[in-house]
């Protein structure tokens, strides 16, 4: 992957972290995969899939699902959760890399 803006790195990390927490707590999965893809001029795609029981029908989601949606939206991105085929859950987030929003987090001065 190319170097990413700090805000995109943090959002991707937290989305993966929350999705993996949900897999551990709820999915009863035997396997889980995390895939990050980034092509020039395209958003960073974060995809987490498992082979567990799948998302509950008509679930509004808890705090974790809401926070993943918010993290993507803050950067102008998208987030979706859907059943995986043939079983399980798929979380997909697309996070824009180059936006008009300032996504750079200032670096801390180690000497301050």
PDB file of N, CA and C in Angstrom, residues 4-95:
ATOM      1  N   UNK A   4      -0.468   6.433   3.464  1.00  0.00           N
ATOM      2  CA  UNK A   4      -1.833   6.939   3.566  1.00  0.00           C
ATOM      3  C   UNK A   4      -1.893   8.109   4.532  1.00  0.00           C
ATOM      4  N   UNK A   5      -2.860   9.012   4.352  1.00  0.00           N
ATOM      5  CA  UNK A   5      -3.061  10.062   5.349  1.00  0.00           C
ATOM      6  C   UNK A   5      -3.349   9.420   6.709  1.00  0.00           C
ATOM      7  N   UNK A   6      -2.876  10.052   7.759  1.00  0.00           N
ATOM      8  CA  UNK A   6      -3.009   9.492   9.108  1.00  0.00           C
ATOM      9  C   UNK A   6      -4.459   9.202   9.470  1.00  0.00           C
ATOM     10  N   UNK A   7      -5.379  10.077   9.114  1.00  0.00           N
ATOM     11  CA  UNK A   7      -6.788   9.867   9.456  1.00  0.00           C
ATOM     12  C   UNK A   7      -7.344   8.624   8.763  1.00  0.00           C
ATOM     13  N   UNK A   8      -6.893   8.352   7.548  1.00  0.00           N
ATOM     14  CA  UNK A   8      -7.333   7.163   6.821  1.00  0.00           C
ATOM     15  C   UNK A   8      -6.752   5.917   7.487  1.00  0.00           C
ATOM     16  N   UNK A   9      -5.484   5.977   7.875  1.00  0.00           N
ATOM     17  CA  UNK A   9      -4.861   4.845   8.575  1.00  0.00           C
ATOM     18  C   UNK A   9      -5.617   4.512   9.852  1.00  0.00           C
ATOM     19  N   UNK A  10      -5.931   5.541  10.642  1.00  0.00           N
ATOM     20  CA  UNK A  10      -6.622   5.329  11.916  1.00  0.00           C
ATOM     21  C   UNK A  10      -8.017   4.762  11.670  1.00  0.00           C
ATOM     22  N   UNK A  11      -8.746   5.325  10.716  1.00  0.00           N
ATOM     23  CA  UNK A  11     -10.099   4.839  10.429  1.00  0.00           C
ATOM     24  C   UNK A  11     -10.063   3.380   9.976  1.00  0.00           C
ATOM     25  N   UNK A  12      -9.145   3.042   9.081  1.00  0.00           N
ATOM     26  CA  UNK A  12      -9.037   1.661   8.602  1.00  0.00           C
ATOM     27  C   UNK A  12      -8.702   0.718   9.759  1.00  0.00           C
ATOM     28  N   UNK A  13      -7.752   1.106  10.583  1.00  0.00           N
ATOM     29  CA  UNK A  13      -7.354   0.286  11.729  1.00  0.00           C
ATOM     30  C   UNK A  13      -8.544   0.042  12.652  1.00  0.00           C
ATOM     31  N   UNK A  14      -9.278   1.098  12.979  1.00  0.00           N
ATOM     32  CA  UNK A  14     -10.399   0.976  13.920  1.00  0.00           C
ATOM     33  C   UNK A  14     -11.556   0.173  13.327  1.00  0.00           C
ATOM     34  N   UNK A  15     -11.800   0.324  12.035  1.00  0.00           N
ATOM     35  CA  UNK A  15     -12.852  -0.463  11.394  1.00  0.00           C
ATOM     36  C   UNK A  15     -12.488  -1.946  11.434  1.00  0.00           C
ATOM     37  N   UNK A  16     -11.252  -2.275  11.101  1.00  0.00           N
ATOM     38  CA  UNK A  16     -10.812  -3.674  11.159  1.00  0.00           C
ATOM     39  C   UNK A  16     -10.889  -4.186  12.593  1.00  0.00           C
ATOM     40  N   UNK A  17     -10.426  -3.389  13.539  1.00  0.00           N
ATOM     41  CA  UNK A  17     -10.451  -3.788  14.947  1.00  0.00           C
ATOM     42  C   UNK A  17     -11.881  -4.100  15.403  1.00  0.00           C
ATOM     43  N   UNK A  18     -12.812  -3.232  15.094  1.00  0.00           N
ATOM     44  CA  UNK A  18     -14.199  -3.436  15.518  1.00  0.00           C
ATOM     45  C   UNK A  18     -14.824  -4.634  14.810  1.00  0.00           C
ATOM     46  N   UNK A  19     -14.553  -4.781  13.521  1.00  0.00           N
ATOM     47  CA  UNK A  19     -15.105  -5.917  12.784  1.00  0.00           C
ATOM     48  C   UNK A  19     -14.581  -7.238  13.349  1.00  0.00           C
ATOM     49  N   UNK A  20     -13.280  -7.298  13.660  1.00  0.00           N
ATOM     50  CA  UNK A  20     -12.715  -8.523  14.233  1.00  0.00           C
ATOM     51  C   UNK A  20     -13.268  -8.792  15.630  1.00  0.00           C
ATOM     52  N   UNK A  21     -13.513  -7.743  16.393  1.00  0.00           N
ATOM     53  CA  UNK A  21     -14.146  -7.902  17.703  1.00  0.00           C
ATOM     54  C   UNK A  21     -15.534  -8.515  17.534  1.00  0.00           C
ATOM     55  N   UNK A  22     -16.284  -8.032  16.553  1.00  0.00           N
ATOM     56  CA  UNK A  22     -17.618  -8.580  16.300  1.00  0.00           C
ATOM     57  C   UNK A  22     -17.557 -10.035  15.852  1.00  0.00           C
ATOM     58  N   UNK A  23     -16.581 -10.378  15.029  1.00  0.00           N
ATOM     59  CA  UNK A  23     -16.416 -11.776  14.610  1.00  0.00           C
ATOM     60  C   UNK A  23     -16.189 -12.646  15.839  1.00  0.00           C
ATOM     61  N   UNK A  24     -15.290 -12.207  16.714  1.00  0.00           N
ATOM     62  CA  UNK A  24     -14.959 -12.974  17.916  1.00  0.00           C
ATOM     63  C   UNK A  24     -16.165 -13.127  18.838  1.00  0.00           C
ATOM     64  N   UNK A  25     -16.924 -12.063  19.019  1.00  0.00           N
ATOM     65  CA  UNK A  25     -18.038 -12.078  19.971  1.00  0.00           C
ATOM     66  C   UNK A  25     -19.304 -12.738  19.438  1.00  0.00           C
ATOM     67  N   UNK A  26     -19.586 -12.570  18.152  1.00  0.00           N
ATOM     68  CA  UNK A  26     -20.916 -12.917  17.665  1.00  0.00           C
ATOM     69  C   UNK A  26     -20.980 -13.946  16.536  1.00  0.00           C
ATOM     70  N   UNK A  27     -19.945 -14.087  15.740  1.00  0.00           N
ATOM     71  CA  UNK A  27     -20.071 -14.813  14.474  1.00  0.00           C
ATOM     72  C   UNK A  27     -20.018 -16.333  14.586  1.00  0.00           C
ATOM     73  N   UNK A  28     -19.353 -16.847  15.616  1.00  0.00           N
ATOM     74  CA  UNK A  28     -19.105 -18.292  15.701  1.00  0.00           C
ATOM     75  C   UNK A  28     -18.458 -18.783  14.403  1.00  0.00           C
ATOM     76  N   UNK A  29     -17.480 -18.028  13.944  1.00  0.00           N
ATOM     77  CA  UNK A  29     -16.820 -18.303  12.663  1.00  0.00           C
ATOM     78  C   UNK A  29     -15.658 -19.268  12.828  1.00  0.00           C
ATOM     79  N   UNK A  30     -15.408 -20.028  11.781  1.00  0.00           N
ATOM     80  CA  UNK A  30     -14.232 -20.884  11.724  1.00  0.00           C
ATOM     81  C   UNK A  30     -13.070 -20.184  11.051  1.00  0.00           C
ATOM     82  N   UNK A  31     -13.381 -19.198  10.208  1.00  0.00           N
ATOM     83  CA  UNK A  31     -12.343 -18.462   9.481  1.00  0.00           C
ATOM     84  C   UNK A  31     -12.798 -17.025   9.256  1.00  0.00           C
ATOM     85  N   UNK A  32     -11.804 -16.169   9.140  1.00  0.00           N
ATOM     86  CA  UNK A  32     -12.052 -14.750   8.905  1.00  0.00           C
ATOM     87  C   UNK A  32     -10.905 -14.217   8.058  1.00  0.00           C
ATOM     88  N   UNK A  33     -11.204 -13.303   7.148  1.00  0.00           N
ATOM     89  CA  UNK A  33     -10.135 -12.701   6.351  1.00  0.00           C
ATOM     90  C   UNK A  33     -10.284 -11.187   6.342  1.00  0.00           C
ATOM     91  N   UNK A  34      -9.139 -10.527   6.248  1.00  0.00           N
ATOM     92  CA  UNK A  34      -9.081  -9.069   6.149  1.00  0.00           C
ATOM     93  C   UNK A  34      -8.315  -8.759   4.876  1.00  0.00           C
ATOM     94  N   UNK A  35      -8.901  -7.911   4.050  1.00  0.00           N
ATOM     95  CA  UNK A  35      -8.243  -7.541   2.798  1.00  0.00           C
ATOM     96  C   UNK A  35      -8.287  -6.025   2.624  1.00  0.00           C
ATOM     97  N   UNK A  36      -7.116  -5.445   2.386  1.00  0.00           N
ATOM     98  CA  UNK A  36      -6.999  -4.020   2.091  1.00  0.00           C
ATOM     99  C   UNK A  36      -6.513  -3.887   0.659  1.00  0.00           C
ATOM    100  N   UNK A  37      -7.190  -3.066  -0.125  1.00  0.00           N
ATOM    101  CA  UNK A  37      -6.742  -2.820  -1.492  1.00  0.00           C
ATOM    102  C   UNK A  37      -6.770  -1.330  -1.773  1.00  0.00           C
ATOM    103  N   UNK A  38      -5.820  -0.919  -2.572  1.00  0.00           N
ATOM    104  CA  UNK A  38      -5.723   0.495  -2.913  1.00  0.00           C
ATOM    105  C   UNK A  38      -5.096   0.608  -4.294  1.00  0.00           C
ATOM    106  N   UNK A  39      -5.817   1.214  -5.207  1.00  0.00           N
ATOM    107  CA  UNK A  39      -5.310   1.467  -6.555  1.00  0.00           C
ATOM    108  C   UNK A  39      -5.202   2.974  -6.742  1.00  0.00           C
ATOM    109  N   UNK A  40      -4.266   3.389  -7.536  1.00  0.00           N
ATOM    110  CA  UNK A  40      -4.036   4.815  -7.760  1.00  0.00           C
ATOM    111  C   UNK A  40      -5.340   5.513  -8.164  1.00  0.00           C
ATOM    112  N   UNK A  41      -5.638   6.592  -7.458  1.00  0.00           N
ATOM    113  CA  UNK A  41      -6.827   7.373  -7.749  1.00  0.00           C
ATOM    114  C   UNK A  41      -8.116   6.792  -7.202  1.00  0.00           C
ATOM    115  N   UNK A  42      -8.027   5.690  -6.482  1.00  0.00           N
ATOM    116  CA  UNK A  42      -9.208   5.021  -5.932  1.00  0.00           C
ATOM    117  C   UNK A  42      -9.160   5.051  -4.408  1.00  0.00           C
ATOM    118  N   UNK A  43     -10.311   4.877  -3.763  1.00  0.00           N
ATOM    119  CA  UNK A  43     -10.307   4.836  -2.301  1.00  0.00           C
ATOM    120  C   UNK A  43      -9.639   3.563  -1.778  1.00  0.00           C
ATOM    121  N   UNK A  44      -9.218   3.619  -0.538  1.00  0.00           N
ATOM    122  CA  UNK A  44      -8.744   2.426   0.156  1.00  0.00           C
ATOM    123  C   UNK A  44      -9.972   1.569   0.438  1.00  0.00           C
ATOM    124  N   UNK A  45      -9.919   0.307   0.044  1.00  0.00           N
ATOM    125  CA  UNK A  45     -11.023  -0.614   0.304  1.00  0.00           C
ATOM    126  C   UNK A  45     -10.612  -1.540   1.434  1.00  0.00           C
ATOM    127  N   UNK A  46     -11.449  -1.600   2.458  1.00  0.00           N
ATOM    128  CA  UNK A  46     -11.231  -2.448   3.626  1.00  0.00           C
ATOM    129  C   UNK A  46     -12.365  -3.470   3.634  1.00  0.00           C
ATOM    130  N   UNK A  47     -12.003  -4.753   3.540  1.00  0.00           N
ATOM    131  CA  UNK A  47     -13.018  -5.800   3.493  1.00  0.00           C
ATOM    132  C   UNK A  47     -12.698  -6.867   4.529  1.00  0.00           C
ATOM    133  N   UNK A  48     -13.672  -7.150   5.380  1.00  0.00           N
ATOM    134  CA  UNK A  48     -13.537  -8.187   6.399  1.00  0.00           C
ATOM    135  C   UNK A  48     -14.669  -9.184   6.163  1.00  0.00           C
ATOM    136  N   UNK A  49     -14.330 -10.449   5.981  1.00  0.00           N
ATOM    137  CA  UNK A  49     -15.353 -11.478   5.786  1.00  0.00           C
ATOM    138  C   UNK A  49     -15.122 -12.624   6.761  1.00  0.00           C
ATOM    139  N   UNK A  50     -16.214 -13.266   7.154  1.00  0.00           N
ATOM    140  CA  UNK A  50     -16.112 -14.451   7.998  1.00  0.00           C
ATOM    141  C   UNK A  50     -17.102 -15.491   7.497  1.00  0.00           C
ATOM    142  N   UNK A  51     -16.954 -16.709   7.992  1.00  0.00           N
ATOM    143  CA  UNK A  51     -17.841 -17.798   7.583  1.00  0.00           C
ATOM    144  C   UNK A  51     -18.785 -18.202   8.704  1.00  0.00           C
ATOM    145  N   UNK A  52     -19.119 -17.253   9.545  1.00  0.00           N
ATOM    146  CA  UNK A  52     -19.960 -17.534  10.706  1.00  0.00           C
ATOM    147  C   UNK A  52     -21.446 -17.545  10.396  1.00  0.00           C
ATOM    148  N   UNK A  53     -22.228 -17.180  11.394  1.00  0.00           N
ATOM    149  CA  UNK A  53     -23.685 -17.275  11.318  1.00  0.00           C
ATOM    150  C   UNK A  53     -24.318 -16.152  10.500  1.00  0.00           C
ATOM    151  N   UNK A  54     -23.585 -15.135  10.166  1.00  0.00           N
ATOM    152  CA  UNK A  54     -24.123 -14.030   9.375  1.00  0.00           C
ATOM    153  C   UNK A  54     -24.738 -12.958  10.250  1.00  0.00           C
ATOM    154  N   UNK A  55     -25.002 -11.811   9.644  1.00  0.00           N
ATOM    155  CA  UNK A  55     -25.586 -10.717  10.423  1.00  0.00           C
ATOM    156  C   UNK A  55     -27.041 -11.034  10.767  1.00  0.00           C
ATOM    157  N   UNK A  56     -27.493 -10.603  11.951  1.00  0.00           N
ATOM    158  CA  UNK A  56     -28.892 -10.846  12.297  1.00  0.00           C
ATOM    159  C   UNK A  56     -29.817 -10.075  11.350  1.00  0.00           C
ATOM    160  N   UNK A  57     -30.942 -10.689  10.997  1.00  0.00           N
ATOM    161  CA  UNK A  57     -31.901 -10.007  10.132  1.00  0.00           C
ATOM    162  C   UNK A  57     -32.513  -8.826  10.872  1.00  0.00           C
ATOM    163  N   UNK A  58     -32.690  -7.738  10.137  1.00  0.00           N
ATOM    164  CA  UNK A  58     -33.348  -6.538  10.644  1.00  0.00           C
ATOM    165  C   UNK A  58     -32.679  -5.961  11.878  1.00  0.00           C
ATOM    166  N   UNK A  59     -31.401  -6.186  12.023  1.00  0.00           N
ATOM    167  CA  UNK A  59     -30.666  -5.630  13.157  1.00  0.00           C
ATOM    168  C   UNK A  59     -30.271  -4.196  12.855  1.00  0.00           C
ATOM    169  N   UNK A  60     -30.511  -3.321  13.811  1.00  0.00           N
ATOM    170  CA  UNK A  60     -30.087  -1.931  13.666  1.00  0.00           C
ATOM    171  C   UNK A  60     -28.618  -1.775  14.005  1.00  0.00           C
ATOM    172  N   UNK A  61     -28.057  -2.789  14.644  1.00  0.00           N
ATOM    173  CA  UNK A  61     -26.640  -2.732  14.982  1.00  0.00           C
ATOM    174  C   UNK A  61     -26.409  -2.030  16.300  1.00  0.00           C
ATOM    175  N   UNK A  62     -25.263  -2.331  16.865  1.00  0.00           N
ATOM    176  CA  UNK A  62     -24.895  -1.723  18.127  1.00  0.00           C
ATOM    177  C   UNK A  62     -23.935  -0.574  17.931  1.00  0.00           C
ATOM    178  N   UNK A  63     -23.290  -0.214  19.005  1.00  0.00           N
ATOM    179  CA  UNK A  63     -22.351   0.904  18.994  1.00  0.00           C
ATOM    180  C   UNK A  63     -21.203   0.652  18.026  1.00  0.00           C
ATOM    181  N   UNK A  64     -20.709  -0.574  17.964  1.00  0.00           N
ATOM    182  CA  UNK A  64     -19.585  -0.890  17.085  1.00  0.00           C
ATOM    183  C   UNK A  64     -19.907  -0.684  15.617  1.00  0.00           C
ATOM    184  N   UNK A  65     -21.071  -1.155  15.178  1.00  0.00           N
ATOM    185  CA  UNK A  65     -21.473  -0.963  13.782  1.00  0.00           C
ATOM    186  C   UNK A  65     -21.670   0.516  13.485  1.00  0.00           C
ATOM    187  N   UNK A  66     -22.257   1.217  14.431  1.00  0.00           N
ATOM    188  CA  UNK A  66     -22.461   2.660  14.264  1.00  0.00           C
ATOM    189  C   UNK A  66     -21.125   3.393  14.163  1.00  0.00           C
ATOM    190  N   UNK A  67     -20.154   3.015  14.999  1.00  0.00           N
ATOM    191  CA  UNK A  67     -18.854   3.705  14.971  1.00  0.00           C
ATOM    192  C   UNK A  67     -18.105   3.427  13.667  1.00  0.00           C
ATOM    193  N   UNK A  68     -18.230   2.209  13.115  1.00  0.00           N
ATOM    194  CA  UNK A  68     -17.589   1.925  11.827  1.00  0.00           C
ATOM    195  C   UNK A  68     -18.208   2.788  10.728  1.00  0.00           C
ATOM    196  N   UNK A  69     -19.522   2.915  10.747  1.00  0.00           N
ATOM    197  CA  UNK A  69     -20.223   3.738   9.759  1.00  0.00           C
ATOM    198  C   UNK A  69     -19.789   5.199   9.883  1.00  0.00           C
ATOM    199  N   UNK A  70     -19.706   5.688  11.114  1.00  0.00           N
ATOM    200  CA  UNK A  70     -19.288   7.079  11.350  1.00  0.00           C
ATOM    201  C   UNK A  70     -17.863   7.333  10.891  1.00  0.00           C
ATOM    202  N   UNK A  71     -16.959   6.410  11.176  1.00  0.00           N
ATOM    203  CA  UNK A  71     -15.556   6.587  10.770  1.00  0.00           C
ATOM    204  C   UNK A  71     -15.432   6.717   9.256  1.00  0.00           C
ATOM    205  N   UNK A  72     -16.153   5.896   8.531  1.00  0.00           N
ATOM    206  CA  UNK A  72     -16.116   5.988   7.068  1.00  0.00           C
ATOM    207  C   UNK A  72     -16.740   7.303   6.600  1.00  0.00           C
ATOM    208  N   UNK A  73     -17.868   7.665   7.170  1.00  0.00           N
ATOM    209  CA  UNK A  73     -18.577   8.878   6.755  1.00  0.00           C
ATOM    210  C   UNK A  73     -17.765  10.140   7.033  1.00  0.00           C
ATOM    211  N   UNK A  74     -17.037  10.172   8.143  1.00  0.00           N
ATOM    212  CA  UNK A  74     -16.218  11.345   8.482  1.00  0.00           C
ATOM    213  C   UNK A  74     -15.205  11.668   7.394  1.00  0.00           C
ATOM    214  N   UNK A  75     -14.772  10.652   6.668  1.00  0.00           N
ATOM    215  CA  UNK A  75     -13.788  10.844   5.600  1.00  0.00           C
ATOM    216  C   UNK A  75     -14.445  10.949   4.224  1.00  0.00           C
ATOM    217  N   UNK A  76     -15.783  10.940   4.200  1.00  0.00           N
ATOM    218  CA  UNK A  76     -16.485  10.977   2.926  1.00  0.00           C
ATOM    219  C   UNK A  76     -16.573   9.621   2.268  1.00  0.00           C
ATOM    220  N   UNK A  77     -16.382   8.574   3.062  1.00  0.00           N
ATOM    221  CA  UNK A  77     -16.397   7.221   2.533  1.00  0.00           C
ATOM    222  C   UNK A  77     -17.716   6.517   2.750  1.00  0.00           C
ATOM    223  N   UNK A  78     -17.716   5.230   2.445  1.00  0.00           N
ATOM    224  CA  UNK A  78     -18.918   4.418   2.596  1.00  0.00           C
ATOM    225  C   UNK A  78     -18.616   3.195   3.450  1.00  0.00           C
ATOM    226  N   UNK A  79     -19.681   2.633   4.007  1.00  0.00           N
ATOM    227  CA  UNK A  79     -19.580   1.451   4.860  1.00  0.00           C
ATOM    228  C   UNK A  79     -20.828   0.619   4.623  1.00  0.00           C
ATOM    229  N   UNK A  80     -20.649  -0.674   4.511  1.00  0.00           N
ATOM    230  CA  UNK A  80     -21.808  -1.549   4.409  1.00  0.00           C
ATOM    231  C   UNK A  80     -21.507  -2.879   5.078  1.00  0.00           C
ATOM    232  N   UNK A  81     -22.551  -3.484   5.582  1.00  0.00           N
ATOM    233  CA  UNK A  81     -22.450  -4.820   6.156  1.00  0.00           C
ATOM    234  C   UNK A  81     -23.512  -5.664   5.467  1.00  0.00           C
ATOM    235  N   UNK A  82     -23.127  -6.877   5.071  1.00  0.00           N
ATOM    236  CA  UNK A  82     -24.050  -7.731   4.330  1.00  0.00           C
ATOM    237  C   UNK A  82     -23.698  -9.195   4.586  1.00  0.00           C
ATOM    238  N   UNK A  83     -24.636 -10.085   4.262  1.00  0.00           N
ATOM    239  CA  UNK A  83     -24.312 -11.506   4.361  1.00  0.00           C
ATOM    240  C   UNK A  83     -23.221 -11.863   3.351  1.00  0.00           C
ATOM    241  N   UNK A  84     -22.332 -12.751   3.748  1.00  0.00           N
ATOM    242  CA  UNK A  84     -21.302 -13.269   2.843  1.00  0.00           C
ATOM    243  C   UNK A  84     -21.835 -14.555   2.212  1.00  0.00           C
ATOM    244  N   UNK A  85     -21.276 -14.929   1.097  1.00  0.00           N
ATOM    245  CA  UNK A  85     -21.712 -16.145   0.422  1.00  0.00           C
ATOM    246  C   UNK A  85     -20.654 -17.230   0.591  1.00  0.00           C
ATOM    247  N   UNK A  86     -20.960 -18.423   0.989  1.00  0.00           N
ATOM    248  CA  UNK A  86     -22.280 -18.979   1.215  1.00  0.00           C
ATOM    249  C   UNK A  86     -22.822 -18.724   2.619  1.00  0.00           C
ATOM    250  N   UNK A  87     -21.960 -18.333   3.560  1.00  0.00           N
ATOM    251  CA  UNK A  87     -22.423 -18.014   4.912  1.00  0.00           C
ATOM    252  C   UNK A  87     -21.490 -16.974   5.504  1.00  0.00           C
ATOM    253  N   UNK A  88     -21.942 -16.354   6.567  1.00  0.00           N
ATOM    254  CA  UNK A  88     -21.091 -15.397   7.254  1.00  0.00           C
ATOM    255  C   UNK A  88     -21.493 -13.959   7.005  1.00  0.00           C
ATOM    256  N   UNK A  89     -20.542 -13.085   7.278  1.00  0.00           N
ATOM    257  CA  UNK A  89     -20.766 -11.645   7.197  1.00  0.00           C
ATOM    258  C   UNK A  89     -19.641 -11.005   6.412  1.00  0.00           C
ATOM    259  N   UNK A  90     -19.985  -9.954   5.695  1.00  0.00           N
ATOM    260  CA  UNK A  90     -19.004  -9.167   4.946  1.00  0.00           C
ATOM    261  C   UNK A  90     -19.154  -7.709   5.355  1.00  0.00           C
ATOM    262  N   UNK A  91     -18.061  -7.122   5.821  1.00  0.00           N
ATOM    263  CA  UNK A  91     -17.997  -5.693   6.119  1.00  0.00           C
ATOM    264  C   UNK A  91     -17.126  -5.071   5.046  1.00  0.00           C
ATOM    265  N   UNK A  92     -17.624  -4.006   4.424  1.00  0.00           N
ATOM    266  CA  UNK A  92     -16.890  -3.345   3.358  1.00  0.00           C
ATOM    267  C   UNK A  92     -16.901  -1.846   3.598  1.00  0.00           C
ATOM    268  N   UNK A  93     -15.717  -1.265   3.689  1.00  0.00           N
ATOM    269  CA  UNK A  93     -15.590   0.188   3.833  1.00  0.00           C
ATOM    270  C   UNK A  93     -14.707   0.705   2.711  1.00  0.00           C
ATOM    271  N   UNK A  94     -15.097   1.829   2.159  1.00  0.00           N
ATOM    272  CA  UNK A  94     -14.284   2.510   1.142  1.00  0.00           C
ATOM    273  C   UNK A  94     -13.943   3.879   1.694  1.00  0.00           C
ATOM    274  N   UNK A  95     -12.644   4.127   1.847  1.00  0.00           N
ATOM    275  CA  UNK A  95     -12.163   5.358   2.466  1.00  0.00           C
ATOM    276  C   UNK A  95     -11.379   6.173   1.452  1.00  0.00           C
TER     277      UNK A  95
END
